């Protein structure tokens, strides 16, 4: 039943930071900043292998700053644009899958790269350097695996048609960069999240109201729902006893398995109530984003985008997606286990 304890369920800093980041990224998208920068990089890579590596690593590094979901929403359309306009749609499944993996695993090394990182970083009050130190081995392993996979793409020459030119808005880009920096400073607890959220919201209402309107509010609502869900679960003695018994045996393994069934963000929120071993839980809910289609919201975003462009290739996509993702999850689990 609803009671006053519900007020303690919500991590307001996490919600505020996520809102600010999503809003500022929307504003950047409206002036085509990422498309301009990304397209100029990709067009200089000349062949399909280099273009695939470019698209994947733009997404990889983009997820460190934009968060995995926003990196995909920004760069998957670019992937489609490059492959479709160069008559290479046959490479779309592999490219999208690798962009998806890059978004999930590239963001693992920063506190704001993935939503579950943002939550655990705030929930356990982890020091920034300690966070990076925990995630670095898996991050380096993931980087190596992604490079190896991309090298299997054939170096087919690219000829780009139907090019679209966008005007680079220097003034707004500078302003949005300042707002984005403020969002990051909220994550690092340098800027108070209440004042930071108010200032960023007011600035965007003046400059680009659409960016506030288009914030992924269902994602914020999902966080709220799972805060309530996990808070209630933690108050049930039988559930609490079960997880407190299970997690100490192998937090890494059970964290990864949990993601396969209820996704990585809900797993992070739920399991954080039953363990203090964040050094194992952090890599678990990042590695666990690889696997099933529901292991990560990012994976569902990628699947939806692919299905929109290739409705007749869904079955082959799911098979290829599962093989590649479970291979990554297995290898990274073994690597992290050996290090731990």
Short mmCIF file of C-alpha atoms in Angstrom, two decimals:
data_model
loop_
_atom_site.label_atom_id
_atom_site.label_comp_id
_atom_site.label_asym_id
_atom_site.label_seq_id
_atom_site.Cartn_x
_atom_site.Cartn_y
_atom_site.Cartn_z
CA UNK A 1 0.00 0.00 0.00
CA UNK A 2 1.07 3.58 -0.67
CA UNK A 3 2.66 5.19 2.36
CA UNK A 4 5.23 7.84 3.23
CA UNK A 5 8.11 5.41 2.53
CA UNK A 6 7.38 5.85 -1.19
CA UNK A 7 8.95 9.31 -1.03
CA UNK A 8 12.30 7.70 -0.33
CA UNK A 9 12.12 5.43 -3.37
CA UNK A 10 12.94 8.08 -5.98
CA UNK A 11 16.49 9.12 -6.84
CA UNK A 12 15.73 12.70 -7.90
CA UNK A 13 19.29 13.47 -9.00
CA UNK A 14 19.19 10.61 -11.50
CA UNK A 15 15.83 11.75 -12.89
CA UNK A 16 16.94 15.40 -13.11
CA UNK A 17 20.20 14.56 -14.87
CA UNK A 18 18.50 12.24 -17.33
CA UNK A 19 15.89 14.90 -18.14
CA UNK A 20 18.52 17.60 -18.72
CA UNK A 21 20.70 15.35 -20.89
CA UNK A 22 17.79 14.19 -23.05
CA UNK A 23 16.52 17.75 -23.52
CA UNK A 24 19.91 19.21 -24.52
CA UNK A 25 20.59 16.32 -26.91
CA UNK A 26 17.21 16.99 -28.56
CA UNK A 27 18.23 20.61 -29.03
CA UNK A 28 21.50 19.51 -30.66
CA UNK A 29 19.57 17.16 -32.95
CA UNK A 30 17.29 19.96 -34.13
CA UNK A 31 20.23 21.95 -35.51
CA UNK A 32 21.75 18.77 -37.08
CA UNK A 33 25.04 19.14 -35.20
CA UNK A 34 25.71 15.41 -34.86
CA UNK A 35 24.71 14.67 -38.46
CA UNK A 36 27.05 17.34 -39.81
CA UNK A 37 30.03 16.17 -37.76
CA UNK A 38 29.35 12.46 -38.26
CA UNK A 39 28.66 12.66 -41.99
CA UNK A 40 31.85 14.60 -42.63
CA UNK A 41 33.82 11.91 -40.82
CA UNK A 42 32.11 9.00 -42.58
CA UNK A 43 32.38 10.49 -46.06
CA UNK A 44 36.15 10.58 -45.72
CA UNK A 45 36.40 6.84 -45.03
CA UNK A 46 35.84 5.77 -48.67
CA UNK A 47 34.90 2.05 -48.30
CA UNK A 48 32.28 -0.04 -46.51
CA UNK A 49 34.66 -1.46 -43.88
CA UNK A 50 35.95 1.97 -42.90
CA UNK A 51 32.44 3.43 -42.97
CA UNK A 52 31.17 0.63 -40.71
CA UNK A 53 34.03 1.23 -38.28
CA UNK A 54 33.29 4.97 -38.43
CA UNK A 55 29.57 4.52 -37.76
CA UNK A 56 30.17 2.04 -34.95
CA UNK A 57 32.78 4.12 -33.19
CA UNK A 58 30.86 7.38 -33.60
CA UNK A 59 28.09 5.57 -31.72
CA UNK A 60 30.64 4.08 -29.30
CA UNK A 61 32.15 7.40 -28.28
CA UNK A 62 28.83 9.20 -28.62
CA UNK A 63 27.30 6.95 -25.97
CA UNK A 64 29.91 8.16 -23.47
CA UNK A 65 28.47 11.68 -23.71
CA UNK A 66 24.90 11.26 -24.96
CA UNK A 67 23.94 8.01 -23.14
CA UNK A 68 23.37 4.81 -25.10
CA UNK A 69 19.73 5.37 -26.07
CA UNK A 70 20.31 8.90 -27.35
CA UNK A 71 23.47 7.85 -29.21
CA UNK A 72 21.42 5.27 -31.12
CA UNK A 73 18.55 7.64 -31.80
CA UNK A 74 21.13 10.08 -33.18
CA UNK A 75 23.41 7.77 -35.16
CA UNK A 76 21.22 4.89 -36.39
CA UNK A 77 19.54 7.22 -38.92
CA UNK A 78 23.02 8.19 -40.07
CA UNK A 79 23.84 4.49 -40.53
CA UNK A 80 20.73 4.03 -42.63
CA UNK A 81 21.52 7.16 -44.66
CA UNK A 82 25.07 6.01 -45.48
CA UNK A 83 24.15 2.41 -46.35
CA UNK A 84 20.97 3.24 -48.25
CA UNK A 85 22.48 6.06 -50.28
CA UNK A 86 25.45 3.89 -51.27
CA UNK A 87 23.34 0.81 -52.16
CA UNK A 88 24.66 -1.26 -49.25
CA UNK A 89 21.41 -2.11 -47.44
CA UNK A 90 22.58 -5.74 -47.20
CA UNK A 91 25.08 -4.58 -44.55
CA UNK A 92 22.45 -2.82 -42.45
CA UNK A 93 21.71 -5.70 -40.04
CA UNK A 94 25.35 -6.17 -39.07
CA UNK A 95 26.03 -2.43 -38.88
CA UNK A 96 22.95 -1.77 -36.72
CA UNK A 97 23.80 -4.68 -34.40
CA UNK A 98 27.36 -3.42 -33.97
CA UNK A 99 26.11 0.13 -33.38
CA UNK A 100 23.78 -1.29 -30.73
CA UNK A 101 26.60 -3.16 -29.00
CA UNK A 102 28.83 -0.08 -29.28
CA UNK A 103 26.16 2.07 -27.62
CA UNK A 104 25.63 -0.40 -24.77
CA UNK A 105 29.32 -1.06 -24.12
CA UNK A 106 30.90 2.27 -25.07
CA UNK A 107 28.85 4.09 -22.45
CA UNK A 108 29.90 1.74 -19.68
CA UNK A 109 33.08 3.66 -18.86
CA UNK A 110 31.38 6.94 -17.89
CA UNK A 111 28.84 7.53 -15.08
CA UNK A 112 26.42 9.17 -17.53
CA UNK A 113 27.05 6.82 -20.49
CA UNK A 114 24.24 4.43 -19.57
CA UNK A 115 21.13 5.11 -17.45
CA UNK A 116 21.97 2.24 -15.09
CA UNK A 117 25.44 3.76 -14.55
CA UNK A 118 23.90 7.10 -13.68
CA UNK A 119 21.64 5.45 -11.14
CA UNK A 120 24.31 3.25 -9.48
CA UNK A 121 26.88 6.07 -9.48
CA UNK A 122 24.42 8.22 -7.57
CA UNK A 123 22.90 5.47 -5.40
CA UNK A 124 26.22 4.15 -4.06
CA UNK A 125 27.95 7.58 -4.09
CA UNK A 126 30.86 6.12 -6.08
CA UNK A 127 33.94 8.25 -6.66
CA UNK A 128 34.48 9.05 -10.34
CA UNK A 129 37.99 7.57 -10.58
CA UNK A 130 36.86 4.41 -8.77
CA UNK A 131 33.96 4.08 -11.23
CA UNK A 132 36.32 4.29 -14.21
CA UNK A 133 38.73 1.83 -12.61
CA UNK A 134 35.95 -0.73 -12.10
CA UNK A 135 34.67 -0.46 -15.67
CA UNK A 136 37.96 -0.09 -17.55
CA UNK A 137 38.80 -3.82 -18.03
CA UNK A 138 35.40 -4.65 -19.55
CA UNK A 139 35.50 -1.44 -21.59
CA UNK A 140 38.90 -2.30 -23.09
CA UNK A 141 37.79 -5.88 -23.76
CA UNK A 142 34.63 -4.64 -25.48
CA UNK A 143 36.64 -2.17 -27.60
CA UNK A 144 38.95 -4.93 -28.80
CA UNK A 145 36.04 -7.27 -29.66
CA UNK A 146 34.18 -4.55 -31.58
CA UNK A 147 37.27 -3.75 -33.67
CA UNK A 148 37.82 -7.43 -34.49
CA UNK A 149 34.19 -7.87 -35.59
CA UNK A 150 34.26 -4.78 -37.82
CA UNK A 151 37.38 -6.00 -39.62
CA UNK A 152 35.32 -8.84 -41.13
CA UNK A 153 33.40 -6.33 -43.29
CA UNK A 154 34.60 -6.29 -46.89
CA UNK A 155 36.27 -3.02 -48.04
CA UNK A 156 33.75 -2.32 -50.84
CA UNK A 157 34.25 1.17 -52.36
CA UNK A 158 31.50 3.69 -51.50
CA UNK A 159 29.83 6.14 -53.84
CA UNK A 160 27.52 8.54 -52.00
CA UNK A 161 24.42 9.86 -53.81
CA UNK A 162 21.66 12.32 -52.92
CA UNK A 163 23.83 14.22 -50.44
CA UNK A 164 22.09 16.63 -48.04
CA UNK A 165 23.84 19.78 -46.81
CA UNK A 166 23.01 21.25 -43.41
CA UNK A 167 23.97 24.72 -42.22
CA UNK A 168 26.16 24.66 -39.12
CA UNK A 169 24.68 26.95 -36.45
CA UNK A 170 27.75 28.04 -34.47
CA UNK A 171 25.88 30.24 -32.00
CA UNK A 172 23.34 27.64 -30.89
CA UNK A 173 25.94 24.89 -30.91
CA UNK A 174 28.04 26.89 -28.43
CA UNK A 175 25.05 27.61 -26.17
CA UNK A 176 23.90 23.99 -26.18
CA UNK A 177 27.46 22.84 -25.48
CA UNK A 178 27.45 25.02 -22.34
CA UNK A 179 24.08 23.57 -21.26
CA UNK A 180 25.32 20.04 -21.92
CA UNK A 181 28.42 20.73 -19.83
CA UNK A 182 26.13 21.91 -17.03
CA UNK A 183 24.23 18.61 -17.30
CA UNK A 184 27.48 16.71 -16.88
CA UNK A 185 28.45 18.85 -13.89
CA UNK A 186 25.16 17.84 -12.25
CA UNK A 187 26.24 14.20 -12.61
CA UNK A 188 29.54 14.97 -10.90
CA UNK A 189 27.67 16.81 -8.10
CA UNK A 190 29.43 20.10 -8.92
CA UNK A 191 26.18 21.87 -9.92
CA UNK A 192 23.17 21.37 -7.59
CA UNK A 193 20.66 19.31 -9.54
CA UNK A 194 17.64 21.49 -8.66
CA UNK A 195 19.21 24.76 -9.81
CA UNK A 196 20.87 23.09 -12.79
CA UNK A 197 17.58 21.62 -13.97
CA UNK A 198 15.75 24.93 -13.58
CA UNK A 199 18.38 26.92 -15.53
CA UNK A 200 18.69 24.37 -18.34
CA UNK A 201 14.91 24.05 -18.68
CA UNK A 202 14.38 27.83 -18.82
CA UNK A 203 17.18 28.26 -21.35
CA UNK A 204 15.73 25.60 -23.65
CA UNK A 205 12.21 26.98 -23.31
CA UNK A 206 13.57 30.25 -24.69
CA UNK A 207 15.77 28.72 -27.40
CA UNK A 208 13.98 25.53 -28.45
CA UNK A 209 10.67 24.58 -26.78
CA UNK A 210 10.46 21.50 -28.97
CA UNK A 211 13.49 19.99 -27.24
CA UNK A 212 11.58 19.97 -23.93
CA UNK A 213 8.44 18.62 -25.56
CA UNK A 214 10.32 15.75 -27.23
CA UNK A 215 12.12 14.52 -24.11
CA UNK A 216 11.68 10.76 -23.77
CA UNK A 217 9.20 11.05 -20.91
CA UNK A 218 8.21 7.36 -21.12
CA UNK A 219 11.84 6.56 -20.22
CA UNK A 220 11.65 8.89 -17.19
CA UNK A 221 8.29 7.35 -16.23
CA UNK A 222 9.79 3.88 -16.54
CA UNK A 223 12.50 4.88 -14.08
CA UNK A 224 9.84 6.13 -11.64
CA UNK A 225 7.85 2.91 -11.97
CA UNK A 226 10.89 0.78 -11.30
CA UNK A 227 11.93 2.93 -8.37
CA UNK A 228 8.53 2.10 -6.86
CA UNK A 229 8.74 -1.56 -7.89
CA UNK A 230 12.24 -2.12 -6.50
CA UNK A 231 11.48 -0.14 -3.35
CA UNK A 232 8.45 -2.30 -2.65
CA UNK A 233 10.29 -5.53 -3.48
CA UNK A 234 13.02 -4.59 -1.03
CA UNK A 235 10.41 -4.30 1.73
CA UNK A 236 9.11 -7.87 1.24
CA UNK A 237 11.07 -10.06 3.68
CA UNK A 238 10.98 -13.22 1.52
CA UNK A 239 12.22 -11.40 -1.58
CA UNK A 240 14.88 -9.59 0.39
CA UNK A 241 16.12 -12.83 1.93
CA UNK A 242 16.21 -14.55 -1.49
CA UNK A 243 18.33 -11.90 -3.18
CA UNK A 244 20.56 -11.39 -0.16
CA UNK A 245 21.26 -15.14 -0.24
CA UNK A 246 21.72 -15.38 -4.02
CA UNK A 247 23.70 -12.29 -5.00
CA UNK A 248 26.75 -12.80 -2.75
CA UNK A 249 27.37 -16.15 -4.45
CA UNK A 250 28.06 -14.48 -7.80
CA UNK A 251 26.81 -10.92 -8.20
CA UNK A 252 28.32 -10.64 -11.68
CA UNK A 253 26.61 -13.76 -13.06
CA UNK A 254 23.19 -13.23 -11.50
CA UNK A 255 23.27 -9.56 -12.47
CA UNK A 256 23.88 -10.47 -16.13
CA UNK A 257 21.15 -13.15 -16.06
CA UNK A 258 18.68 -10.73 -14.48
CA UNK A 259 19.18 -8.29 -17.38
CA UNK A 260 18.14 -10.95 -19.90
CA UNK A 261 14.65 -11.10 -18.39
CA UNK A 262 13.86 -7.65 -16.97
CA UNK A 263 16.40 -5.43 -18.81
CA UNK A 264 19.55 -3.79 -17.44
CA UNK A 265 18.11 -0.57 -15.95
CA UNK A 266 15.41 -2.34 -13.87
CA UNK A 267 18.01 -4.93 -12.81
CA UNK A 268 20.33 -2.17 -11.58
CA UNK A 269 17.54 -0.49 -9.60
CA UNK A 270 16.22 -3.74 -8.13
CA UNK A 271 19.50 -5.50 -7.30
CA UNK A 272 21.06 -2.38 -5.77
CA UNK A 273 18.74 -2.91 -2.79
CA UNK A 274 20.19 -6.35 -2.06
CA UNK A 275 23.94 -5.98 -2.44
CA UNK A 276 26.70 -3.52 -1.60
CA UNK A 277 29.06 -5.16 -4.11
CA UNK A 278 28.76 -2.41 -6.70
CA UNK A 279 32.15 -3.37 -8.14
CA UNK A 280 30.46 -6.52 -9.51
CA UNK A 281 26.98 -5.10 -10.07
CA UNK A 282 28.24 -2.26 -12.28
CA UNK A 283 29.90 -4.45 -14.94
CA UNK A 284 27.06 -6.97 -14.63
CA UNK A 285 24.31 -4.55 -15.67
CA UNK A 286 26.47 -3.19 -18.49
CA UNK A 287 27.60 -6.53 -19.89
CA UNK A 288 24.05 -7.79 -19.32
CA UNK A 289 22.79 -5.27 -21.86
CA UNK A 290 24.13 -7.70 -24.47
CA UNK A 291 21.98 -10.78 -24.98
CA UNK A 292 18.23 -10.84 -25.55
CA UNK A 293 16.30 -8.09 -27.33
CA UNK A 294 14.83 -7.01 -23.98
CA UNK A 295 18.17 -6.96 -22.14
CA UNK A 296 18.46 -3.26 -22.96
CA UNK A 297 16.10 -0.51 -24.06
CA UNK A 298 18.79 0.39 -26.59
CA UNK A 299 18.38 -3.03 -28.23
CA UNK A 300 14.65 -2.45 -28.67
CA UNK A 301 15.35 0.97 -30.20
CA UNK A 302 17.73 -0.64 -32.71
CA UNK A 303 15.30 -3.45 -33.52
CA UNK A 304 12.49 -0.97 -34.09
CA UNK A 305 14.65 1.14 -36.42
CA UNK A 306 15.78 -1.92 -38.42
CA UNK A 307 12.24 -3.32 -38.71
CA UNK A 308 11.02 0.03 -40.03
CA UNK A 309 13.46 -0.14 -42.96
CA UNK A 310 13.58 -3.94 -43.44
CA UNK A 311 10.27 -5.53 -42.39
CA UNK A 312 11.01 -8.66 -44.46
CA UNK A 313 14.35 -9.40 -42.76
CA UNK A 314 13.29 -9.43 -39.12
CA UNK A 315 13.87 -13.16 -38.50
CA UNK A 316 17.43 -13.16 -39.87
CA UNK A 317 18.16 -9.99 -37.91
CA UNK A 318 17.03 -11.54 -34.61
CA UNK A 319 19.15 -14.66 -35.22
CA UNK A 320 22.24 -12.63 -36.10
CA UNK A 321 21.58 -10.24 -33.19
CA UNK A 322 21.32 -13.12 -30.68
CA UNK A 323 24.47 -14.90 -31.86
CA UNK A 324 26.63 -11.76 -31.78
CA UNK A 325 25.21 -10.36 -28.54
CA UNK A 326 25.43 -13.60 -26.53
CA UNK A 327 28.99 -14.09 -27.80
CA UNK A 328 29.93 -10.63 -26.48
CA UNK A 329 28.17 -11.26 -23.14
CA UNK A 330 29.88 -14.63 -22.67
CA UNK A 331 33.38 -13.41 -23.52
CA UNK A 332 33.09 -10.28 -21.37
CA UNK A 333 31.68 -12.31 -18.45
CA UNK A 334 34.68 -14.66 -18.61
CA UNK A 335 37.08 -11.69 -18.85
CA UNK A 336 35.48 -9.87 -15.91
CA UNK A 337 35.41 -13.08 -13.85
CA UNK A 338 39.11 -13.67 -14.40
CA UNK A 339 39.95 -10.10 -13.42
CA UNK A 340 37.62 -10.13 -10.42
#
